[in-house]
Tab-separated table of C-alpha atoms and ligand atoms in Angstrom:
chain	number	residue	atom	x	y	z
A	1	MET	CA	26.628	-37.461	-15.353
A	2	PRO	CA	25.355	-35.248	-18.179
A	3	PHE	CA	23.527	-32.092	-17.166
A	4	VAL	CA	20.181	-31.495	-18.898
A	5	VAL	CA	18.295	-28.179	-18.972
A	6	ALA	CA	14.756	-28.112	-20.390
A	7	ILE	CA	13.155	-24.817	-21.420
A	8	ASP	CA	9.506	-25.042	-22.395
A	9	GLY	CA	6.752	-22.537	-23.056
A	10	PRO	CA	4.535	-21.112	-25.780
A	11	SER	CA	5.884	-19.208	-28.760
A	12	GLY	CA	6.820	-15.562	-28.398
A	13	THR	CA	8.232	-15.869	-24.856
A	14	GLY	CA	11.829	-15.327	-25.990
A	15	LYS	CA	12.797	-18.968	-25.533
A	16	GLY	CA	15.034	-19.109	-28.555
A	17	THR	CA	17.081	-15.990	-27.769
A	18	VAL	CA	17.379	-16.821	-24.109
A	19	THR	CA	18.291	-20.473	-24.624
A	20	SER	CA	20.928	-19.723	-27.275
A	21	TYR	CA	22.490	-17.083	-24.886
A	22	LEU	CA	22.475	-19.517	-21.953
A	23	ALA	CA	24.038	-22.290	-24.039
A	24	LYS	CA	27.000	-20.033	-24.853
A	25	LYS	CA	27.363	-18.650	-21.377
A	26	LEU	CA	27.052	-22.044	-19.595
A	27	ASN	CA	28.909	-24.053	-22.327
A	28	LEU	CA	25.942	-26.332	-23.008
A	29	LEU	CA	24.976	-27.839	-26.354
A	30	TYR	CA	21.941	-25.971	-27.672
A	31	ILE	CA	19.187	-28.015	-29.210
A	32	ASP	CA	16.316	-26.113	-30.752
A	33	THR	CA	13.718	-28.890	-30.967
A	34	GLY	CA	11.289	-26.664	-32.923
A	35	ALA	CA	13.900	-26.604	-35.713
A	36	THR	CA	13.676	-30.449	-35.992
A	37	TYR	CA	9.906	-30.259	-36.542
A	38	ARG	CA	10.485	-27.436	-39.008
A	39	CYS	CA	12.940	-29.590	-41.009
A	40	VAL	CA	10.465	-32.444	-41.241
A	41	THR	CA	7.790	-29.980	-42.369
A	42	LEU	CA	10.083	-28.589	-45.092
A	43	LYS	CA	10.930	-32.062	-46.318
A	44	LEU	CA	7.308	-33.184	-46.428
A	45	LEU	CA	6.357	-30.007	-48.301
A	46	LYS	CA	9.200	-30.408	-50.756
A	47	GLU	CA	8.294	-34.032	-51.463
A	48	LYS	CA	4.639	-32.987	-51.649
A	49	VAL	CA	3.567	-35.690	-49.168
A	50	ASN	CA	-0.027	-35.871	-48.181
A	51	LEU	CA	-0.063	-35.422	-44.388
A	52	GLU	CA	-2.540	-38.328	-44.049
A	53	ASP	CA	-0.173	-40.708	-45.772
A	54	THR	CA	1.385	-42.366	-42.741
A	55	GLU	CA	3.416	-44.894	-44.710
A	56	LYS	CA	5.089	-42.262	-46.840
A	57	ILE	CA	5.782	-40.128	-43.756
A	58	LYS	CA	7.428	-43.105	-42.005
A	59	GLU	CA	9.584	-43.696	-45.067
A	60	ILE	CA	10.670	-40.035	-45.107
A	61	LEU	CA	11.424	-40.134	-41.402
A	62	LYS	CA	13.631	-43.181	-41.876
A	63	ASN	CA	15.888	-41.412	-44.348
A	64	ILE	CA	15.841	-37.840	-43.061
A	65	ASN	CA	19.117	-36.349	-41.913
A	66	ILE	CA	18.829	-33.362	-39.574
A	67	GLU	CA	21.850	-31.663	-38.065
A	68	LEU	CA	21.921	-28.730	-35.734
A	69	THR	CA	25.138	-26.765	-35.257
A	70	LYS	CA	25.701	-23.734	-33.084
A	71	ASP	CA	23.946	-21.333	-35.461
A	72	LYS	CA	22.892	-23.350	-38.504
A	73	VAL	CA	20.327	-26.055	-39.387
A	74	PHE	CA	21.052	-28.609	-42.018
A	75	LEU	CA	18.482	-30.811	-43.716
A	76	ASP	CA	20.048	-33.672	-45.733
A	77	GLY	CA	23.281	-31.731	-45.860
A	78	GLU	CA	21.710	-28.451	-47.080
A	79	ASP	CA	21.719	-25.294	-44.975
A	80	VAL	CA	18.033	-24.551	-44.393
A	81	SER	CA	18.398	-22.158	-41.460
A	82	LEU	CA	16.452	-19.408	-43.140
A	83	GLU	CA	14.006	-21.446	-45.151
A	84	ILE	CA	12.579	-23.209	-42.131
A	85	ARG	CA	11.675	-19.888	-40.479
A	86	LYS	CA	9.438	-18.740	-43.359
A	87	ASP	CA	6.199	-19.742	-44.999
A	88	PRO	CA	5.103	-22.309	-46.082
A	89	VAL	CA	6.938	-24.046	-43.190
A	90	ASN	CA	5.509	-21.520	-40.684
A	91	SER	CA	1.928	-22.284	-41.570
A	92	ASN	CA	2.321	-26.104	-41.701
A	93	VAL	CA	4.735	-26.902	-38.883
A	94	SER	CA	2.114	-27.042	-36.153
A	95	GLN	CA	0.088	-29.601	-38.009
A	96	VAL	CA	3.157	-31.704	-38.838
A	97	SER	CA	4.425	-31.563	-35.243
A	98	HIS	CA	1.219	-33.257	-34.080
A	99	ILE	CA	1.598	-36.348	-36.285
A	100	LEU	CA	2.342	-39.260	-33.935
A	101	GLU	CA	5.100	-40.817	-36.121
A	102	VAL	CA	6.808	-37.424	-36.513
A	103	ARG	CA	6.744	-36.808	-32.805
A	104	GLN	CA	8.114	-40.249	-31.940
A	105	SER	CA	10.892	-39.959	-34.451
A	106	MET	CA	11.883	-36.408	-33.409
A	107	VAL	CA	11.865	-37.194	-29.688
A	108	GLU	CA	14.169	-40.099	-30.415
A	109	LEU	CA	16.432	-37.837	-32.479
A	110	GLN	CA	16.428	-35.156	-29.791
A	111	ARG	CA	17.441	-37.694	-27.146
A	112	LYS	CA	20.153	-39.105	-29.427
A	113	MET	CA	21.536	-35.605	-30.071
A	114	SER	CA	21.710	-35.046	-26.301
A	115	ASP	CA	23.078	-38.428	-25.377
A	116	GLY	CA	25.869	-38.151	-22.810
A	117	LYS	CA	26.243	-34.359	-23.308
A	118	ASN	CA	25.588	-31.298	-21.203
A	119	VAL	CA	22.617	-29.839	-23.044
A	120	ILE	CA	19.972	-27.146	-23.030
A	121	LEU	CA	16.863	-27.935	-25.086
A	122	GLU	CA	14.116	-25.601	-25.994
A	123	GLY	CA	10.633	-26.696	-27.032
A	124	ARG	CA	7.145	-27.510	-25.822
A	125	ASP	CA	7.406	-30.951	-24.306
A	126	ILE	CA	11.048	-31.216	-23.103
A	127	GLY	CA	10.376	-31.280	-19.377
A	128	THR	CA	7.245	-33.389	-19.685
A	129	ASN	CA	8.084	-35.838	-22.401
A	130	VAL	CA	11.586	-35.748	-23.910
A	131	PHE	CA	13.559	-35.387	-20.642
A	132	PRO	CA	11.160	-35.899	-17.701
A	133	ASN	CA	14.250	-36.313	-15.466
A	134	ALA	CA	15.989	-33.086	-16.630
A	135	ASP	CA	18.147	-31.501	-13.971
A	136	VAL	CA	16.529	-28.089	-14.494
A	137	LYS	CA	13.123	-27.434	-15.952
A	138	ILE	CA	11.985	-23.907	-16.724
A	139	TYR	CA	8.570	-22.943	-18.112
A	140	LEU	CA	8.709	-19.535	-19.782
A	141	ASP	CA	5.459	-17.717	-20.178
A	142	ALA	CA	4.210	-14.241	-21.164
A	143	SER	CA	0.765	-12.655	-21.598
A	144	VAL	CA	-0.709	-12.865	-25.104
A	145	ASP	CA	-0.663	-9.003	-25.305
A	146	GLU	CA	3.063	-8.924	-24.586
A	147	ARG	CA	3.813	-11.721	-27.054
A	148	VAL	CA	1.810	-9.954	-29.766
A	149	LYS	CA	3.815	-6.788	-29.129
A	150	ARG	CA	7.121	-8.651	-29.336
A	151	ARG	CA	6.248	-10.577	-32.469
A	152	GLN	CA	5.009	-7.433	-34.221
A	153	LYS	CA	8.250	-5.650	-33.369
A	154	GLN	CA	10.219	-8.607	-34.706
A	155	ASN	CA	8.214	-8.568	-37.975
A	156	ILE	CA	8.857	-4.863	-38.439
A	157	GLU	CA	12.564	-5.415	-37.916
A	158	LYS	CA	12.565	-8.256	-40.451
A	159	GLY	CA	10.506	-6.246	-42.898
A	160	ILE	CA	7.593	-8.665	-42.670
A	161	GLU	CA	4.197	-6.960	-43.235
A	162	SER	CA	1.537	-7.847	-40.682
A	163	THR	CA	-1.200	-6.233	-38.657
A	164	GLU	CA	-1.501	-6.583	-34.904
A	165	GLU	CA	-4.794	-8.370	-35.397
A	166	GLU	CA	-3.180	-11.017	-37.637
A	167	VAL	CA	-0.305	-11.577	-35.247
A	168	ARG	CA	-2.743	-11.979	-32.307
A	169	LYS	CA	-4.889	-14.461	-34.202
A	170	ASN	CA	-1.784	-16.481	-35.176
A	171	ILE	CA	-0.457	-16.599	-31.603
A	172	GLU	CA	-3.827	-17.614	-30.191
A	173	PHE	CA	-4.209	-20.255	-32.854
A	174	ARG	CA	-0.790	-21.731	-32.108
A	175	ASP	CA	-1.329	-21.617	-28.307
A	176	ASN	CA	-4.612	-23.418	-28.747
A	177	ASN	CA	-2.966	-26.045	-31.023
A	178	ASP	CA	-0.014	-26.572	-28.719
A	179	LYS	CA	-1.998	-26.752	-25.492
A	180	ASN	CA	-4.777	-28.979	-26.765
A	181	ALA	CA	-2.548	-31.341	-28.788
A	182	GLU	CA	-3.536	-35.003	-28.310
A	183	ILE	CA	0.096	-36.075	-28.094
A	184	ALA	CA	2.494	-34.302	-25.761
A	185	PRO	CA	0.508	-31.084	-25.298
A	186	LEU	CA	2.230	-27.994	-24.033
A	187	ARG	CA	1.988	-27.857	-20.279
A	188	GLN	CA	4.174	-26.988	-17.372
A	189	ALA	CA	5.951	-29.971	-15.787
A	190	GLU	CA	5.105	-30.312	-12.096
A	191	ASP	CA	8.707	-29.677	-11.110
A	192	ALA	CA	9.350	-26.887	-13.556
A	193	ILE	CA	10.141	-23.337	-12.400
A	194	TYR	CA	7.549	-20.901	-13.819
A	195	VAL	CA	8.968	-17.657	-15.132
A	196	ASP	CA	6.626	-14.944	-16.406
A	197	THR	CA	8.575	-12.776	-18.785
A	198	SER	CA	5.742	-10.302	-19.547
A	199	SER	CA	7.333	-7.444	-17.604
A	200	LEU	CA	10.965	-8.421	-18.149
A	201	SER	CA	13.429	-7.503	-20.786
A	202	ILE	CA	15.332	-10.269	-22.555
A	203	LYS	CA	18.460	-9.292	-20.590
A	204	GLN	CA	16.529	-9.635	-17.317
A	205	VAL	CA	15.171	-13.049	-18.303
A	206	GLU	CA	18.652	-14.189	-19.270
A	207	LYS	CA	20.060	-13.051	-15.929
A	208	LYS	CA	17.236	-14.738	-14.020
A	209	LEU	CA	17.593	-18.081	-15.824
A	210	TYR	CA	21.348	-17.957	-15.648
A	211	LYS	CA	21.127	-17.641	-11.864
A	212	ILE	CA	18.588	-20.508	-11.572
A	213	ILE	CA	20.651	-22.856	-13.781
A	214	LYS	CA	23.967	-21.989	-12.099
A	215	SER	CA	22.553	-22.718	-8.669
A	216	LYS	CA	20.934	-25.986	-9.851
A	217	LYS	CA	24.234	-26.994	-11.467
A	218	ARG	CA	25.991	-26.445	-8.149
A	219	ASP	CA	23.267	-28.486	-6.393
A	220	ALA	CA	23.540	-31.265	-8.978
A	221	LYS	CA	27.308	-31.495	-8.297
A	222	TRP	CA	26.829	-31.924	-4.627
A	223	ILE	CA	23.979	-34.373	-5.159
A	224	GLU	CA	26.096	-36.506	-7.517
A	225	ARG	CA	28.835	-36.574	-4.935
A	226	GLY	CA	26.312	-38.133	-2.531
A	227	TYR	CA	26.302	-41.239	-4.667
A	228	ILE	CA	30.034	-41.763	-4.218
A	229	GLN	CA	30.447	-43.544	-0.965
A	230	THR	CA	33.571	-42.472	0.943
A	231	LYS	CA	35.892	-45.177	2.139
A	232	GLU	CA	35.478	-46.460	5.692
A	233	THR	CA	38.707	-45.387	7.464
A	234	ILE	CA	39.718	-45.140	11.072
A	235	HIS	CA	39.575	-41.401	10.741
A	236	LYS	CA	35.955	-41.527	9.417
A	237	LYS	CA	34.950	-43.936	12.137
A	238	ILE	CA	36.385	-41.735	14.861
A	239	ILE	CA	34.633	-38.635	13.493
A	240	ARG	CA	31.352	-40.576	13.202
A	241	ASN	CA	31.599	-41.780	16.774
A	242	ILE	CA	32.419	-38.355	18.135
A	243	ILE	CA	29.427	-36.828	16.323
A	244	LYS	CA	27.269	-39.773	17.328
A	245	TYR	CA	28.319	-39.457	21.010
A	246	PHE	CA	27.800	-35.685	21.089
A	247	LEU	CA	24.390	-35.665	19.416
A	248	ALA	CA	23.170	-38.696	21.366
A	249	SER	CA	24.045	-36.856	24.542
A	250	LEU	CA	21.856	-33.935	23.392
A	251	TYR	CA	19.021	-36.401	22.800
A	252	HIS	CA	19.374	-37.659	26.319
A	253	ILE	CA	19.420	-34.118	27.720
A	254	PHE	CA	16.400	-32.951	25.739
A	255	TYR	CA	14.240	-36.086	25.705
A	256	ARG	CA	13.340	-38.901	27.955
A	257	ILE	CA	14.074	-41.738	25.611
A	258	LYS	CA	12.466	-45.112	26.079
A	259	LYS	CA	13.494	-47.932	23.787
A	260	THR	CA	11.832	-51.322	23.626
A	261	GLY	CA	12.292	-54.502	21.515
A	262	LEU	CA	16.034	-54.091	21.097
A	263	GLU	CA	16.285	-57.901	20.876
A	264	ASN	CA	14.764	-57.556	17.403
A	265	LEU	CA	17.948	-55.926	16.122
A	266	GLU	CA	20.229	-58.701	17.129
A	267	SER	CA	20.707	-60.420	13.765
A	268	ASP	CA	24.207	-60.452	12.320
A	269	GLU	CA	22.776	-60.462	8.810
A	270	GLY	CA	21.642	-57.400	6.934
A	271	PHE	CA	18.095	-56.157	7.450
A	272	ILE	CA	15.936	-53.087	6.898
A	273	ILE	CA	14.429	-50.903	9.548
A	274	CYS	CA	11.171	-49.202	8.601
A	275	ALA	CA	9.864	-46.402	10.792
A	276	ASN	CA	7.243	-43.744	10.796
A	277	HIS	CA	8.552	-40.257	9.898
A	278	ILE	CA	7.499	-37.312	11.948
A	279	ASN	CA	10.494	-35.003	11.410
A	280	TYR	CA	14.232	-35.262	10.831
A	281	LEU	CA	14.822	-35.896	14.525
A	282	ASP	CA	13.330	-39.372	14.292
A	283	ALA	CA	15.734	-40.691	11.644
A	284	ALA	CA	18.623	-39.225	13.608
A	285	ALA	CA	17.264	-40.749	16.816
A	286	ILE	CA	17.365	-44.251	15.303
A	287	VAL	CA	20.876	-43.750	13.929
A	288	LEU	CA	22.384	-42.019	16.972
A	289	LEU	CA	20.760	-44.020	19.712
A	290	ASN	CA	21.828	-47.395	18.347
A	291	LYS	CA	25.045	-49.238	19.002
A	292	LYS	CA	24.876	-50.772	15.518
A	293	LYS	CA	25.596	-48.672	12.413
A	294	ILE	CA	22.374	-47.923	10.530
A	295	ARG	CA	22.463	-46.383	7.070
A	296	PHE	CA	19.438	-44.357	6.206
A	297	VAL	CA	18.059	-43.839	2.720
A	298	ALA	CA	17.253	-40.145	2.266
A	299	LYS	CA	16.175	-37.924	-0.564
A	300	SER	CA	19.250	-37.044	-2.668
A	301	ASP	CA	18.287	-33.293	-2.597
A	302	LEU	CA	19.562	-33.150	0.982
A	303	TYR	CA	23.090	-33.655	-0.292
A	304	ARG	CA	23.028	-30.222	-1.836
A	305	PHE	CA	23.717	-28.626	1.524
A	306	PRO	CA	27.497	-28.954	2.206
A	307	ILE	CA	27.077	-29.588	5.916
A	308	ILE	CA	24.468	-32.312	5.351
A	309	SER	CA	26.623	-33.743	2.608
A	310	PHE	CA	29.438	-34.044	5.160
A	311	LEU	CA	27.120	-35.770	7.674
A	312	GLY	CA	25.648	-37.926	4.931
A	313	HIS	CA	29.066	-39.175	3.897
A	314	THR	CA	30.160	-39.684	7.471
A	315	PHE	CA	27.106	-41.811	8.234
A	316	ASP	CA	27.024	-43.356	4.754
A	317	VAL	CA	23.454	-42.148	4.053
A	318	ILE	CA	22.197	-43.571	0.734
A	319	PRO	CA	20.708	-40.870	-1.509
A	320	ILE	CA	17.564	-41.519	-3.555
A	321	LYS	CA	15.977	-39.375	-6.217
A	322	ARG	CA	12.307	-38.893	-5.407
A	323	GLY	CA	9.668	-39.983	-7.892
A	324	LYS	CA	12.251	-41.492	-10.210
A	325	ASN	CA	13.405	-45.033	-10.769
A	326	ASP	CA	16.750	-44.490	-9.069
A	327	LEU	CA	18.673	-47.672	-9.999
A	328	THR	CA	21.983	-46.406	-8.629
A	329	SER	CA	20.365	-45.940	-5.234
A	330	ILE	CA	18.712	-49.369	-5.317
A	331	LYS	CA	22.008	-50.961	-6.230
A	332	MET	CA	23.703	-49.207	-3.303
A	333	CYS	CA	20.973	-50.558	-0.938
A	334	LEU	CA	21.330	-54.088	-2.246
A	335	LYS	CA	25.126	-53.931	-1.941
A	336	ALA	CA	24.866	-52.720	1.673
A	337	LEU	CA	22.468	-55.534	2.626
A	338	LYS	CA	24.704	-58.067	0.979
A	339	ASN	CA	27.510	-56.781	3.202
A	340	ASN	CA	25.211	-57.456	6.217
A	341	GLU	CA	24.598	-53.793	6.901
A	342	ILE	CA	21.422	-52.334	8.326
A	343	LEU	CA	19.329	-49.950	6.217
A	344	GLY	CA	16.749	-47.441	7.454
A	345	ILE	CA	13.859	-46.596	5.097
A	346	PHE	CA	10.747	-44.550	5.693
A	347	PRO	CA	7.850	-46.253	3.882
A	348	GLU	CA	5.875	-42.999	3.992
A	349	GLY	CA	8.552	-41.555	1.718
A	350	THR	CA	8.153	-38.108	3.285
A	351	ARG	CA	7.663	-36.497	6.677
A	352	LYS	CA	4.148	-36.856	8.113
A	353	GLY	CA	3.179	-38.959	5.101
A	354	LEU	CA	0.366	-40.620	6.996
A	355	GLU	CA	-1.240	-37.255	7.822
A	356	LYS	CA	-0.836	-36.224	4.219
A	357	ASN	CA	-2.493	-39.451	3.199
A	358	VAL	CA	0.358	-40.500	0.811
A	359	LYS	CA	0.405	-43.938	-0.682
A	360	ILE	CA	2.761	-46.144	1.290
A	361	LYS	CA	5.917	-46.646	-0.840
A	362	ASN	CA	6.835	-50.223	-1.588
A	363	GLY	CA	10.566	-49.629	-2.066
A	364	ALA	CA	11.579	-51.154	1.288
A	365	ALA	CA	9.531	-54.339	0.662
A	366	PHE	CA	10.899	-54.488	-2.941
A	367	ILE	CA	14.537	-54.217	-1.744
A	368	ALA	CA	13.880	-56.672	1.142
A	369	ASP	CA	12.495	-59.158	-1.366
A	370	LYS	CA	15.417	-58.721	-3.801
A	371	ALA	CA	18.047	-58.920	-1.029
A	372	LYS	CA	16.186	-61.637	0.850
A	373	VAL	CA	16.309	-59.819	4.156
A	374	LYS	CA	13.736	-59.094	6.820
A	375	ILE	CA	12.129	-55.830	7.764
A	376	VAL	CA	12.101	-54.656	11.386
A	377	PRO	CA	9.188	-52.264	11.928
A	378	VAL	CA	9.758	-49.354	14.315
A	379	GLY	CA	7.179	-47.084	15.865
A	380	ILE	CA	8.361	-43.748	17.083
A	381	GLY	CA	5.966	-42.124	19.560
A	382	GLY	CA	6.094	-38.686	21.050
A	383	SER	CA	6.133	-35.126	19.802
A	384	PHE	CA	9.844	-34.347	20.150
A	385	LYS	CA	8.944	-31.331	22.319
A	386	PRO	CA	11.905	-30.560	24.635
A	387	PHE	CA	11.956	-32.708	27.795
A	388	SER	CA	9.070	-34.900	26.636
A	389	LYS	CA	9.143	-38.615	26.379
A	390	VAL	CA	10.145	-40.252	23.062
A	391	TYR	CA	9.345	-43.890	22.510
A	392	ILE	CA	11.352	-45.988	20.082
A	393	ASN	CA	9.633	-49.376	19.831
A	394	TYR	CA	11.258	-52.051	17.593
A	395	GLY	CA	8.859	-54.781	16.474
A	396	LYS	CA	9.425	-58.404	15.404
A	397	PRO	CA	11.211	-58.860	12.048
A	398	ILE	CA	8.774	-59.371	9.147
A	399	ASP	CA	9.567	-61.899	6.431
A	400	ILE	CA	8.421	-60.337	3.155
A	401	LYS	CA	8.581	-63.749	1.433
A	402	SER	CA	5.551	-64.908	3.431
A	403	PHE	CA	3.377	-62.403	1.434
A	404	GLU	CA	4.448	-63.560	-1.979
A	405	SER	CA	1.545	-64.641	-4.203
A	406	ASP	CA	0.279	-64.578	-7.778
A	407	ASP	CA	-1.369	-61.284	-7.032
A	408	PRO	CA	0.812	-58.663	-8.786
A	409	ASN	CA	0.128	-56.242	-5.906
A	410	TRP	CA	1.548	-58.477	-3.200
A	411	ILE	CA	4.475	-56.137	-2.633
A	412	ASP	CA	2.026	-53.297	-1.929
A	413	GLU	CA	0.128	-55.517	0.524
A	414	ALA	CA	3.327	-56.430	2.295
A	415	SER	CA	4.265	-52.739	2.502
A	416	ASN	CA	0.842	-51.886	3.953
A	417	TYR	CA	1.264	-54.629	6.532
A	418	VAL	CA	4.656	-53.232	7.524
A	419	MET	CA	3.063	-49.806	7.957
A	420	GLU	CA	0.238	-51.230	10.092
A	421	GLN	CA	2.865	-52.790	12.415
A	422	ILE	CA	4.664	-49.467	12.599
A	423	ILE	CA	1.463	-47.591	13.519
A	424	MET	CA	0.737	-50.178	16.247
A	425	LEU	CA	4.218	-49.744	17.644
A	426	THR	CA	3.907	-45.952	17.754
A	427	ASN	CA	1.065	-46.394	20.243
A	428	LYS	CA	3.014	-48.677	22.526
A	429	LYS	CA	3.824	-46.816	25.743
A	430	ASP	CA	5.102	-49.382	28.226
B	501	DC	O1	9.557	-23.203	-31.414
B	501	DC	P1	9.178	-23.215	-32.868
B	501	DC	O2	8.201	-22.132	-33.158
B	501	DC	O3	10.343	-23.211	-33.807
B	501	DC	O4	8.370	-24.587	-33.076
B	501	DC	C1	7.854	-25.011	-34.294
B	501	DC	C2	6.637	-25.815	-34.126
B	501	DC	O5	6.969	-27.043	-33.578
B	501	DC	C3	5.546	-25.232	-33.232
B	501	DC	O6	4.304	-25.340	-33.870
B	501	DC	C4	5.525	-26.073	-31.992
B	501	DC	C5	6.176	-27.354	-32.452
B	501	DC	N1	7.040	-27.937	-31.415
B	501	DC	C6	6.591	-29.007	-30.713
B	501	DC	O7	5.470	-29.418	-30.937
B	501	DC	N2	7.364	-29.561	-29.778
B	501	DC	C7	8.593	-29.117	-29.515
B	501	DC	N3	9.310	-29.701	-28.565
B	501	DC	C8	9.080	-28.004	-30.220
B	501	DC	C9	8.275	-27.400	-31.199
């Protein structure tokens, strides 16, 4: 699986320097997405295209050839590395980058350049728009004062004449343009790591980001391994049974377990168990306190811990990437059900989801419908305080097909019904 790092943030935060350093150090392909917008700007200026002339712009975009190498930028075969960093490109690039057709075409190009490679991209909308599923997202920021100071220093070094006032105005103008753009405005992705570089030197920023990416890379490797199911061998089965026996004994020592409705698990065909989720002890309770093998679906992030990865593989836990359309995971679920295995899924999607008022996830109902299997609702009651009573109440299997209708939301309704049954079962104490 290719590894994608997205670095976003306003201009003057040191993104370029830091990203190019990280690319070398981590052996990633460096893609300066700003350079692609700069190339388009240069071409439009050269061809004297009116920026309102959408048809002409489309034509130019069809035939443009942009190539980025380690340290050079080529536009239609010509080295334009220096030209794109000067005026008039500087003063027009912001406007050009906000033209819808330009954006669409450059995003497509940036994705194509990255296709199948380990990459680090720097820009404004990488984590939010170009690669919303990037493995690492970093949002670099710095105060306006600091960015003015840095840009002014750069200008002096390059022999460019400017006053501090001009530089400040320019930075504020660009920030405003980038943040308030109608299409793909600059903003921090929800899952991006925010790094304020105001009081850090470039070396310190490089060190900090290197550490973040290195550790995410290690995590990604472990998580990816979670998707490779290990073979079922006698050895694996023995280890699983030993762990199961040992941990189940602990449950019996620490809790007074009461199970009801076990007859609802008797089918020889595959089915899905849906339970409420209080803490990690409940998933384990269902798996450990059952004669049958139950494979839970759990967030893939858990696989980043080596010990959990070992347990996950031993118990064939199916990883799923949260908030993403994880097709690999869905395929693993369907295959397991086809092999008449039992899956465990938490419709709340997270611990104490009901308390947090989360929308009930419809993944279990969706998979049940696709695999044509039933859902057994389970209510787990009790607080899991040592020596307290824990109720595990299995309900009657639910046939998802019976909810099917012309209403496009029928899967959601079926999911809500499953959750209602679960809640009812959590209150059953006899
Ligand atoms: O990073 P830079 O200064 O070279 O970017 C040039 C311009 O392109 C700048 O005005 C912001 C814009 N840009 C963008 O809109 N989206 C990106 N992903 C990268 C740059």
